[in-house]
mmCIF file of C-alpha atoms in Angstrom:
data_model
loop_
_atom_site.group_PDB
_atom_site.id
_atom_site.type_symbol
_atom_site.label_atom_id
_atom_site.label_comp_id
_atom_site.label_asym_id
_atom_site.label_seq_id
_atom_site.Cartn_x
_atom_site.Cartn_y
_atom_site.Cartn_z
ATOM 1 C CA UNK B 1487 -40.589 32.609 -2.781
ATOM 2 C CA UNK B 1488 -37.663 34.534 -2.907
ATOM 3 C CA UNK B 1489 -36.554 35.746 0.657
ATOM 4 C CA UNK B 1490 -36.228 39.723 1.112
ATOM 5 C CA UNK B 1491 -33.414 40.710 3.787
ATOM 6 C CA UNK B 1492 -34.613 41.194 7.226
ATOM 7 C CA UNK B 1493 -37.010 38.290 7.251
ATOM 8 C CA UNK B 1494 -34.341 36.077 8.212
ATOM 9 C CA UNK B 1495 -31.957 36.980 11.505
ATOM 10 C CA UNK B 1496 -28.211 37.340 10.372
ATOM 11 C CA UNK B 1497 -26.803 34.350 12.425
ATOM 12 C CA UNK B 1498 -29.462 31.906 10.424
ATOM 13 C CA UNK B 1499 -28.661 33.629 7.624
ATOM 14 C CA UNK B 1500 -25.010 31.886 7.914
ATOM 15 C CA UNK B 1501 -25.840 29.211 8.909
ATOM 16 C CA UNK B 1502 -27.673 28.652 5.598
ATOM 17 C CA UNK B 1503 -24.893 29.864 3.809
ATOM 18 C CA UNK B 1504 -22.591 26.945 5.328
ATOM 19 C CA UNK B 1505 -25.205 24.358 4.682
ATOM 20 C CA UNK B 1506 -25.315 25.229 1.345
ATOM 21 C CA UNK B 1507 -21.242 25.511 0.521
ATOM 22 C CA UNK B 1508 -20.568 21.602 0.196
ATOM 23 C CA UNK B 1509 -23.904 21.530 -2.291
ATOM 24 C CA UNK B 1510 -22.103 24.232 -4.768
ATOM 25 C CA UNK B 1511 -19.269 23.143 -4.245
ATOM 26 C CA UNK B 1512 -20.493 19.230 -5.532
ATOM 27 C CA UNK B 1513 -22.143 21.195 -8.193
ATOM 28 C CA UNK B 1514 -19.104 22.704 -9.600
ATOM 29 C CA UNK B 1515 -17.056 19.669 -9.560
ATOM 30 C CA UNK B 1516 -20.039 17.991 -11.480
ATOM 31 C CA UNK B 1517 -20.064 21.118 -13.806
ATOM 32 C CA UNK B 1518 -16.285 20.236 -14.861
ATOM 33 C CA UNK B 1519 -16.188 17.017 -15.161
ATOM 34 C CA UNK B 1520 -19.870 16.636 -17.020
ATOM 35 C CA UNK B 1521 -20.207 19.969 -19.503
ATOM 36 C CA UNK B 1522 -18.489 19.804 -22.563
ATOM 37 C CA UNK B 1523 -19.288 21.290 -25.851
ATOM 38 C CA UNK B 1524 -23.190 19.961 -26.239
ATOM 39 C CA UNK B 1525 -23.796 20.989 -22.611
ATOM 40 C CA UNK B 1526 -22.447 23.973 -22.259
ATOM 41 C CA UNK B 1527 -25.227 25.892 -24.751
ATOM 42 C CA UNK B 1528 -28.268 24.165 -23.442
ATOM 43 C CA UNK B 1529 -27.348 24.947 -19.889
ATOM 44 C CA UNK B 1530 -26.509 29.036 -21.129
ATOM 45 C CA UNK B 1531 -30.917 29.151 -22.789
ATOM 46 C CA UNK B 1532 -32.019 27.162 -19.807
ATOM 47 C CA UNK B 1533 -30.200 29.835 -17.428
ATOM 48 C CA UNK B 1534 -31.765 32.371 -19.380
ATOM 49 C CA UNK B 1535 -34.919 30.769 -19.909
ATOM 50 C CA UNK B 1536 -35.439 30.488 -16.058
ATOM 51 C CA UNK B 1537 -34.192 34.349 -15.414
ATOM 52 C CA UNK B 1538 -36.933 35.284 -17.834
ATOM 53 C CA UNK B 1539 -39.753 33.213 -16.859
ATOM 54 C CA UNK B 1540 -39.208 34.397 -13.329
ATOM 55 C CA UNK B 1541 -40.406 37.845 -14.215
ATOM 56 C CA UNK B 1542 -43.366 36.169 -15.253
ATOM 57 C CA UNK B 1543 -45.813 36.099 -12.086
ATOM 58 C CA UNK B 1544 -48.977 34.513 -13.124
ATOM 59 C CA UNK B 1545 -51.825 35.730 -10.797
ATOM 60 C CA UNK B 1546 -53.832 32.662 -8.751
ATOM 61 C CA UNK B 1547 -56.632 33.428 -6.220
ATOM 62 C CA UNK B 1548 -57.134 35.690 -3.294
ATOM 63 C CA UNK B 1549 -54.908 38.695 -4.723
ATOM 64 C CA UNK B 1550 -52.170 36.838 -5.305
ATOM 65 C CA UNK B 1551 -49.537 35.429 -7.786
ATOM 66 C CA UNK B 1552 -46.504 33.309 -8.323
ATOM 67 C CA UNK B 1553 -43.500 32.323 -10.981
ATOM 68 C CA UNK B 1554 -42.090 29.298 -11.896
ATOM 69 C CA UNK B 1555 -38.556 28.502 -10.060
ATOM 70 C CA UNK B 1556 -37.422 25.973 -12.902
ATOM 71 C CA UNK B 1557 -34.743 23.824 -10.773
ATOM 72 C CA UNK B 1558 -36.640 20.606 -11.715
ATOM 73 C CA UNK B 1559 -36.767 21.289 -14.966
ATOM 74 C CA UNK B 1560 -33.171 22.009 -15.845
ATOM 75 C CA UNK B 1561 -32.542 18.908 -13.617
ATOM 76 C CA UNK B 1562 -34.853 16.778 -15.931
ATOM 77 C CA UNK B 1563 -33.447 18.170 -19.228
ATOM 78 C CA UNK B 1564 -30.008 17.717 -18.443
ATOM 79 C CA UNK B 1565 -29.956 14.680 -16.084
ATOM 80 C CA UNK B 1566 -28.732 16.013 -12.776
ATOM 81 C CA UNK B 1567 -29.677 17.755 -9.782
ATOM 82 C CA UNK B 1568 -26.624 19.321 -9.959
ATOM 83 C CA UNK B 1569 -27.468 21.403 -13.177
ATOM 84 C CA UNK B 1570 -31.076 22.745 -11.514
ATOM 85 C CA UNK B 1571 -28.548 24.267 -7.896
ATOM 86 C CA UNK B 1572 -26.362 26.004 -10.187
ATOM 87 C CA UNK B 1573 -28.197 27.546 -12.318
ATOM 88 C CA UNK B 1574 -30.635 28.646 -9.545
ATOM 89 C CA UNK B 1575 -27.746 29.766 -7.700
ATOM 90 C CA UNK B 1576 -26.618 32.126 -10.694
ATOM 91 C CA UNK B 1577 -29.552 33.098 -11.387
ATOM 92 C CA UNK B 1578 -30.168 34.258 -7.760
ATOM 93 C CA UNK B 1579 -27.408 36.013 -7.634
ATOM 94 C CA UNK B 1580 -27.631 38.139 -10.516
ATOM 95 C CA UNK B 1581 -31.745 38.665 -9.117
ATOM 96 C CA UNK B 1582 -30.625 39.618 -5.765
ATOM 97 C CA UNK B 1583 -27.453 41.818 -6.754
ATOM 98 C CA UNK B 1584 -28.615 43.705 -9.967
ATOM 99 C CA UNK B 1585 -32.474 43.468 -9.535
ATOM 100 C CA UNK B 1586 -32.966 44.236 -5.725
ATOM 101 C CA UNK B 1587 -34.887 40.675 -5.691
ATOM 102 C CA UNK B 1588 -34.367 38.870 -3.181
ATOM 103 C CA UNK B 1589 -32.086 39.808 -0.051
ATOM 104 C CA UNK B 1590 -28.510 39.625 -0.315
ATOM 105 C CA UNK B 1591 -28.127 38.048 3.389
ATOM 106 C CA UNK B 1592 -30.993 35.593 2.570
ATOM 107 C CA UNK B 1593 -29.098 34.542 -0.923
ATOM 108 C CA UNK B 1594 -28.200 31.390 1.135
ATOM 109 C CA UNK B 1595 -31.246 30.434 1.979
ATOM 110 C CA UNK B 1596 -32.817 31.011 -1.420
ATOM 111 C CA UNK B 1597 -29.942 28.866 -3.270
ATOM 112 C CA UNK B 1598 -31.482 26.637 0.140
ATOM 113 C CA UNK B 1599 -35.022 26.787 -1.109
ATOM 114 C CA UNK B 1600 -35.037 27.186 -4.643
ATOM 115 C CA UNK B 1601 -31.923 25.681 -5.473
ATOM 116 C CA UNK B 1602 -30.809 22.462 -3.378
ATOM 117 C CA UNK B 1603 -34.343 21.601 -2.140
ATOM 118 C CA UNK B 1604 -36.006 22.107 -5.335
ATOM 119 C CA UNK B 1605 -33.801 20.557 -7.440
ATOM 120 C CA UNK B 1606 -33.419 17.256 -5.778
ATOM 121 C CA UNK B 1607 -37.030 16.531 -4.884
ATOM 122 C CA UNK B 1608 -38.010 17.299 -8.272
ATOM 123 C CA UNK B 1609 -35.533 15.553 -10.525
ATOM 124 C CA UNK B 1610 -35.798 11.976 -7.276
ATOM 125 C CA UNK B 1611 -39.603 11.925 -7.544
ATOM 126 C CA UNK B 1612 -39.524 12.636 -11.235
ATOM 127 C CA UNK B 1613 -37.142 9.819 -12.097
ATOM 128 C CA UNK B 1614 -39.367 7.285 -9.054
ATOM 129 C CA UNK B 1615 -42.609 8.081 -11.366
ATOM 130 C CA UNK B 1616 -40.997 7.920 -14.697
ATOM 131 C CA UNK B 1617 -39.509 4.115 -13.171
ATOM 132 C CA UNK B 1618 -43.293 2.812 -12.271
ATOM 133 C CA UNK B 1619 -44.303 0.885 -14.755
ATOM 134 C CA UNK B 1620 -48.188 1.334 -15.508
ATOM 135 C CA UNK B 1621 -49.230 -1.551 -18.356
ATOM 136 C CA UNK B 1622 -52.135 0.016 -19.741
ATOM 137 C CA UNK B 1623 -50.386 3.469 -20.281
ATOM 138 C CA UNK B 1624 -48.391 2.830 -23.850
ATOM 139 C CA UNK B 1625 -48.265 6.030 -24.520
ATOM 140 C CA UNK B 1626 -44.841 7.199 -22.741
ATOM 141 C CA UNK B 1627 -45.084 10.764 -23.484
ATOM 142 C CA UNK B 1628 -48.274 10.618 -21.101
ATOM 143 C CA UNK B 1629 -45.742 9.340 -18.814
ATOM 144 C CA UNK B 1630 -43.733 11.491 -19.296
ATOM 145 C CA UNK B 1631 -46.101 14.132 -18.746
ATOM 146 C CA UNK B 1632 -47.177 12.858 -16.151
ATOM 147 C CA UNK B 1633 -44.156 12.448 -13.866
ATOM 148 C CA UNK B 1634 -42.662 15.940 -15.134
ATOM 149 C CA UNK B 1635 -45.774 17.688 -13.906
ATOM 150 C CA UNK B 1636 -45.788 16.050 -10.235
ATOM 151 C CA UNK B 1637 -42.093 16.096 -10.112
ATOM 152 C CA UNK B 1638 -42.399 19.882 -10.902
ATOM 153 C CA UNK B 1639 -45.322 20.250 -8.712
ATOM 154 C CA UNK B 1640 -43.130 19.005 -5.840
ATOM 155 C CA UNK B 1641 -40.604 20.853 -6.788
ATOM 156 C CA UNK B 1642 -42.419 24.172 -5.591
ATOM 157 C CA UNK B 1643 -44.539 22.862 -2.863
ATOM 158 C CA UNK B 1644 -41.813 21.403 -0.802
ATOM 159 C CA UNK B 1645 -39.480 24.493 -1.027
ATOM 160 C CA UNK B 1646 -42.539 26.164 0.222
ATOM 161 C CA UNK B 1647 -42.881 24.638 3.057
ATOM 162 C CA UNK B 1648 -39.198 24.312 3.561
ATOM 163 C CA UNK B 1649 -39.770 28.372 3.719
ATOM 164 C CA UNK B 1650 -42.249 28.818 6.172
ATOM 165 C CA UNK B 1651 -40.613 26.518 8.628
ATOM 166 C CA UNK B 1652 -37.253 28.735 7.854
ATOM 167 C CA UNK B 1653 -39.702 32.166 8.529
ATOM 168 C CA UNK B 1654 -41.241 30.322 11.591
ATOM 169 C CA UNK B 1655 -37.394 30.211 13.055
ATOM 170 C CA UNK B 1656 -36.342 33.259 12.068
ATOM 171 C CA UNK B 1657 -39.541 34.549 14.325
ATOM 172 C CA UNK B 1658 -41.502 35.851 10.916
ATOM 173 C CA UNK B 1659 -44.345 33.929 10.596
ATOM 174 C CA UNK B 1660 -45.964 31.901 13.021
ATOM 175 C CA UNK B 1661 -46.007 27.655 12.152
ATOM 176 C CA UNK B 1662 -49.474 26.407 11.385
ATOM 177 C CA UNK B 1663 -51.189 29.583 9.492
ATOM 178 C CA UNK B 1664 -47.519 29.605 7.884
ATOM 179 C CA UNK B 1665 -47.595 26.532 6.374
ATOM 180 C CA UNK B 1666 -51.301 26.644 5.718
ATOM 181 C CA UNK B 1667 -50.669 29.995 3.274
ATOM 182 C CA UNK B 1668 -47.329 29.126 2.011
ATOM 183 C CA UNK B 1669 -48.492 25.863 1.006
ATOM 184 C CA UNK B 1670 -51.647 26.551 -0.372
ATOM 185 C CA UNK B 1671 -50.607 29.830 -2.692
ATOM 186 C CA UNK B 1672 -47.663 27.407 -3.777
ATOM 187 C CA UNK B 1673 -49.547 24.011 -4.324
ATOM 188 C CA UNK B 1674 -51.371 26.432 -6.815
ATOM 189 C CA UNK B 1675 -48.516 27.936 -8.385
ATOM 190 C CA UNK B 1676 -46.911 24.394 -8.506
ATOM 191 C CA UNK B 1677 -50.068 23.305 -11.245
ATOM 192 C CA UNK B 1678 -50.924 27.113 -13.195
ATOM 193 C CA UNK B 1679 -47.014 27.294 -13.509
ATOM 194 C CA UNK B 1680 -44.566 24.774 -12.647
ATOM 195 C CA UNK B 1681 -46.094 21.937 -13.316
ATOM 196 C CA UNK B 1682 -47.872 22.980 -16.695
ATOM 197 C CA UNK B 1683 -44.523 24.616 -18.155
ATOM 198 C CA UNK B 1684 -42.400 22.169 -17.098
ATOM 199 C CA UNK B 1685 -44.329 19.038 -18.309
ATOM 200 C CA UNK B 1686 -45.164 20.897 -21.470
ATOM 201 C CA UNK B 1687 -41.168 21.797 -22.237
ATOM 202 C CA UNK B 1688 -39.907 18.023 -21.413
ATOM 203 C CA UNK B 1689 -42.613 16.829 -23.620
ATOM 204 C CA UNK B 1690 -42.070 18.858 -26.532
ATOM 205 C CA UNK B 1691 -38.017 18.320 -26.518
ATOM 206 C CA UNK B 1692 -38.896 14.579 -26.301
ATOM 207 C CA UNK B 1693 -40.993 14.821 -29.325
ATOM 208 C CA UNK B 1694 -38.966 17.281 -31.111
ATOM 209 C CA UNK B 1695 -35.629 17.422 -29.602
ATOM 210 C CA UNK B 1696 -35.013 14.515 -28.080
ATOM 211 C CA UNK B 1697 -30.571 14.505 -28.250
ATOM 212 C CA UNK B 1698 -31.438 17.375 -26.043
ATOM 213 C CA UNK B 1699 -31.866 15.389 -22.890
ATOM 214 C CA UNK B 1700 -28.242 14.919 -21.379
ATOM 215 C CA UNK B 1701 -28.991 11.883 -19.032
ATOM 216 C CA UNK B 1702 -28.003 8.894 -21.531
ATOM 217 C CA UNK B 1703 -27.874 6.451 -18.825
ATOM 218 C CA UNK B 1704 -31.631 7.068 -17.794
ATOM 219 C CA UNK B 1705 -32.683 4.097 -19.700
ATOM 220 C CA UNK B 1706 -36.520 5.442 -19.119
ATOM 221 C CA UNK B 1707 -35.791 8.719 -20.413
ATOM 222 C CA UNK B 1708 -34.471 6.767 -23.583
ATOM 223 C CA UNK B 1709 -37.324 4.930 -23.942
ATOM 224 C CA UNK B 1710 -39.811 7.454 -23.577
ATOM 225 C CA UNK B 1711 -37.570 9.453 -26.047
ATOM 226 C CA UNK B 1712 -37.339 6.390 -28.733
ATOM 227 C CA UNK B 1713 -41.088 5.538 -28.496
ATOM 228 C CA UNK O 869 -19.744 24.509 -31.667
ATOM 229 C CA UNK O 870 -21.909 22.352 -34.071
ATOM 230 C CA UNK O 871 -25.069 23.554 -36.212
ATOM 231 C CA UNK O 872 -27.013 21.666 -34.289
ATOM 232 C CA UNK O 873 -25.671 22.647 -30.930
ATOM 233 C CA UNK O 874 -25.848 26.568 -32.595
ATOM 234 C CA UNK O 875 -29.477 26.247 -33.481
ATOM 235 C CA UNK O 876 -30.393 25.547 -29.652
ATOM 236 C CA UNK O 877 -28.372 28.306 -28.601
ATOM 237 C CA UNK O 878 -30.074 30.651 -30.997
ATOM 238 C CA UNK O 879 -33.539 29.251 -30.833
ATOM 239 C CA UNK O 880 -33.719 29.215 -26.293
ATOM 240 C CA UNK O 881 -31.755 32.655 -26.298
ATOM 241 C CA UNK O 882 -34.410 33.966 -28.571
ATOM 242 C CA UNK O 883 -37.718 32.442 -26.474
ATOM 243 C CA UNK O 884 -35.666 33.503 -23.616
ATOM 244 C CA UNK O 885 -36.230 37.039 -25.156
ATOM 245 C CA UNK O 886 -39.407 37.090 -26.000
ATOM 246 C CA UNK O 887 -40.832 36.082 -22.679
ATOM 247 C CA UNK O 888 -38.171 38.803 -21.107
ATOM 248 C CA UNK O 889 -40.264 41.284 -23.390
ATOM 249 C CA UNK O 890 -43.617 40.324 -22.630
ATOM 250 C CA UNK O 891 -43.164 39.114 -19.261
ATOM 251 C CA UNK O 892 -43.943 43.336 -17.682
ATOM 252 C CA UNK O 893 -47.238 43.447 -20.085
ATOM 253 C CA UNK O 894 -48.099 40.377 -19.190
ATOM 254 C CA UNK O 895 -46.902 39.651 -15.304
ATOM 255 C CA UNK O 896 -49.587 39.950 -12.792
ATOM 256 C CA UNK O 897 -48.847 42.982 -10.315
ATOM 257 C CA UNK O 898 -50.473 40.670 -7.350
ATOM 258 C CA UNK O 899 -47.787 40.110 -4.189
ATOM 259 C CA UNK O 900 -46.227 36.434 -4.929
ATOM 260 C CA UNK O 901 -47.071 33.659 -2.453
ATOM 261 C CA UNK O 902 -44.611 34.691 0.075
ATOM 262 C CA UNK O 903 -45.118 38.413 0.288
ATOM 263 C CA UNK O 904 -49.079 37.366 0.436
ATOM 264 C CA UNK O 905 -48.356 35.456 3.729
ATOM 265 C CA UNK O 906 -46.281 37.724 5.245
ATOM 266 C CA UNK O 907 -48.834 40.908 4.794
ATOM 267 C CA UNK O 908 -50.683 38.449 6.753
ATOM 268 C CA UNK O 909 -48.568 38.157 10.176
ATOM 269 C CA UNK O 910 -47.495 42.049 12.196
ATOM 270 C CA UNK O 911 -44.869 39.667 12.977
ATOM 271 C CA UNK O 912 -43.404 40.036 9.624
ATOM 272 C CA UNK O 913 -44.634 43.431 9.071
ATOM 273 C CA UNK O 914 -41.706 46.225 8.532
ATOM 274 C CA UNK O 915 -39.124 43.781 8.945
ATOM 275 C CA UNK O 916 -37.877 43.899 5.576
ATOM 276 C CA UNK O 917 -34.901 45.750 4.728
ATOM 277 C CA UNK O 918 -32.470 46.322 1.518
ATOM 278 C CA UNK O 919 -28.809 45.189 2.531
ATOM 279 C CA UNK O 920 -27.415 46.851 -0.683
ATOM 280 C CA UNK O 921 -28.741 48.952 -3.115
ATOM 281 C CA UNK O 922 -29.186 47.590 -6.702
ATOM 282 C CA UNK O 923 -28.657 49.029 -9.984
ATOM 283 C CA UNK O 924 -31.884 47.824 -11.481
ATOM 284 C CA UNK O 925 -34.653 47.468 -8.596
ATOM 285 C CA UNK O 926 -37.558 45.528 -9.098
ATOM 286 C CA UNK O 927 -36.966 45.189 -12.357
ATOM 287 C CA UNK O 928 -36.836 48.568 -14.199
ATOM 288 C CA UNK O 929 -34.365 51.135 -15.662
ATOM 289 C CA UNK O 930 -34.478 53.566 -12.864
ATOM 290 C CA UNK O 931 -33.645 56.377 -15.629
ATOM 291 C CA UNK O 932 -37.019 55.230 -17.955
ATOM 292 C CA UNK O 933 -39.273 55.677 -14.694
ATOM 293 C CA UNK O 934 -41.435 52.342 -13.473
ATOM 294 C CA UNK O 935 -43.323 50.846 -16.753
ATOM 295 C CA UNK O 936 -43.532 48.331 -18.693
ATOM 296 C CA UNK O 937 -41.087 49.161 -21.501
ATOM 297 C CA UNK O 938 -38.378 50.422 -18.716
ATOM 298 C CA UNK O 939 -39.539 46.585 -17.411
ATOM 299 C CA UNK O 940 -38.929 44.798 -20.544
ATOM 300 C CA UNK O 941 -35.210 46.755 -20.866
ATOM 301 C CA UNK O 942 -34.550 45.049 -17.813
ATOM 302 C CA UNK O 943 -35.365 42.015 -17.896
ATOM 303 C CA UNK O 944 -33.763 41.684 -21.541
ATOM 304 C CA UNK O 945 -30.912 42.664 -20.005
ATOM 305 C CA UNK O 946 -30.779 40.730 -16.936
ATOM 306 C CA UNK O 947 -31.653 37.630 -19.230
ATOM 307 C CA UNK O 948 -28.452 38.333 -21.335
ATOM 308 C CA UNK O 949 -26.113 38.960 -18.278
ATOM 309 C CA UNK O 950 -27.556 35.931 -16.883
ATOM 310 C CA UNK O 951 -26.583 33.897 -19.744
ATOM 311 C CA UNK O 952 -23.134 35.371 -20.592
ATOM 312 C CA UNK O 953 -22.156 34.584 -16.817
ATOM 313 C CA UNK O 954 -23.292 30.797 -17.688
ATOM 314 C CA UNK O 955 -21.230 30.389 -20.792
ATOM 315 C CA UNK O 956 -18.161 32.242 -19.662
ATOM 316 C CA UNK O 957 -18.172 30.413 -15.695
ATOM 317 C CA UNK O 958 -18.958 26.783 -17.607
ATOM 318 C CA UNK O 959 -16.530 27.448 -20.649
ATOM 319 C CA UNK O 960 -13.816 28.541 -18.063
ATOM 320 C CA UNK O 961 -14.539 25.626 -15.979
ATOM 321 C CA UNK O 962 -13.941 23.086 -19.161
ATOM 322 C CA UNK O 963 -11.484 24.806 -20.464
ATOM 323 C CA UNK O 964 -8.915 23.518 -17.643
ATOM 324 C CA UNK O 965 -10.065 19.995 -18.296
ATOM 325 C CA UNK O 966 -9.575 20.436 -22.093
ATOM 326 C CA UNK O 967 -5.873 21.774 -21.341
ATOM 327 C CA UNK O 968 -5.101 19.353 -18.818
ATOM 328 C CA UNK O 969 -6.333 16.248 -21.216
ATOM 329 C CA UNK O 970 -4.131 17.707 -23.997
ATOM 330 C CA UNK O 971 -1.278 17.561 -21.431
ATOM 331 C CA UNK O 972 -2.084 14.005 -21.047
ATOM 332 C CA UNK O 973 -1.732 13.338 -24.211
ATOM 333 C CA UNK O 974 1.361 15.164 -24.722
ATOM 334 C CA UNK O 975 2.486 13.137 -21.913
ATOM 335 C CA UNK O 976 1.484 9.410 -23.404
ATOM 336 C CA UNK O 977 3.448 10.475 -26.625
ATOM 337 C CA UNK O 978 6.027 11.431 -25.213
ATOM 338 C CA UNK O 979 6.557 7.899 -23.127
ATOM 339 C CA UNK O 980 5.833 6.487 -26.285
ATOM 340 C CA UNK O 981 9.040 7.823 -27.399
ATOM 341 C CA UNK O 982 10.910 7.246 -25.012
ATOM 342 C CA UNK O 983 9.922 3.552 -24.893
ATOM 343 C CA UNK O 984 10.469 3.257 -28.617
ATOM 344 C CA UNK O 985 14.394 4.453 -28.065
#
């Protein structure tokens, strides 16, 4: 989903640039006043985990294929939105600067995309799912699963069309066939690789790992974590 | 930094590798979702452009030529860079909340004093 320059006129270009200032910005003042010690590691693999993993395309139907962006699942593993826009952000830079991926103009938008959008719809809707209580589901790491994997899901499909409404300003792609491609190739990519990886992580650091997850105060993490 | 906190460190940076090294044998050469669409619309056709020229494009060594192993070089490296920019920005971040608390405290014991004469 990353944005190539030229796709994007430069005037909209800035203007994505200033939405997404105050956004940073919140996410740096988060950064100091939340990271210490403990933090400060995790957030370092999961930076590195995401740069990796987005070399990764896994192919899906007609001819194409797709990576995980892995905002929601920082967000879930540390307990903010905050720590999914950051590290997307740094990790888009360093793709757009050093590897040629992604346009330098267009970085705003990306962080946009990938970054703000991503990382809020995906940590919101997985905390709403993981806060439903279903009675006849006692096993909570099925809930777990369960809300990680639409939460993740989410997390790619709405950036995606977030995108093609962006491309259908700039003048790129026209509206309804933009939509319809961009959200189906992504609504696949959101289950073969967002979804599955991130439900599958956030499971296994429950099971295994479980002083891991940052977000103390999210008493349904904790209980999904102690059961 | 405690064991335990060292052990996660080691354990991601070194999964973090290992997908970094597989991820050129392994990646699927297919256009991603967006460059799909776009082939799609003559609108979009031609329009892209490179505002800058980078030192690794698309993901290889441009010395080693475009494979996989020039790939996996790459990526190894771009998944270490990325990481050393997270620890250094996050640890210089803290660190002027770490100085700032010890201030503090220099502060309260130093009205402690004061009070106590």
């Amino acid at each position: 989903m990353h944005v190539p320059d030229g796709f994007i006129p430069l005037w909209q270009c800035a203007v994505y640039f200033l939405i997404i200032i105050p956004f940073v910005y919140l996410s740096l003042r988060w950064a100091e006043k939340e990271l210490d010690e403990r933090k400060i590691p995790i957030l370092g693999v999961l930076a590195a985990a995401i740069f990796a993993i987005q070399a990764l395309n896994i192919p899906i139907p007609w001819g194409t294929s797709g990576h995980m962006v892995g905002a929601a699942m920082a967000a879930i593993i540390i307990g903010s939105p905050y720590a999914g826009i950051l590290l997307l952000t740094l990790v888009l830079i360093v793709q757009g600067f050093v590897f040629g991926d992604g346009g330098i103009t267009a970085l705003g938008v990306n962080i946009f995309n990938m970054g703000v959008i991503s990382s809020f719809v995906g940590y919101y809707s997985f905390k709403a799912i993981k806060s439903i209580k279903i009675k006849p589901m006692k096993d909570s790491n099925t809930h777990l699963m369960i809300a990680a994997f639409i939460g993740a899901w989410l997390a790619i499909f709405i950036p995606a069309i977030a995108c093609a409404v962006e491309l259908w300003l700039a003048g790129t792609f026209p509206l309804i066939q933009g939509l319809l491609l961009m959200g189906i190739y992504h609504a696949v990519i959101g289950i073969v690789a967002e979804g599955f990886i991130t439900a599958t992580v956030v499971v296994t650091i429950a099971t295994y790992r479980s002083d891991i997850f940052s977000d103390k105060k999210d008493r349904t993490l904790d209980q999904a974590v102690s059961a | 930094m405690k064991a335990r906190t060292r052990k996660i460190l080691a354990f991601g940076t070194l999964m973090a590798i290992i997908i970094a090294v597989a991820a050129p044998f392994l990646a699927s050469d297919n256009p991603d979702g967006l460059e799909s669409t776009a082939e799609d619309f003559e609108s979009a056709d031609d329009k892209e452009s490179q505002a800058h020229d980078s030192p690794m494009p698309d993901y290889s060594i441009p010395a080693l030529g475009e494979n996989e192993y020039s790939g996996a070089i790459a990526i190894v490296l771009g998944t270490v860079i990325t990481l050393l920019i997270v620890l250094g920005l996050f640890y210089g971040l803290t660190a002027g909340k770490k100085r700032s608390n010890k201030s503090e405290k220099v502060k309260a014991k130093g009205s402690d004093e004061s009070n106590r004469s």
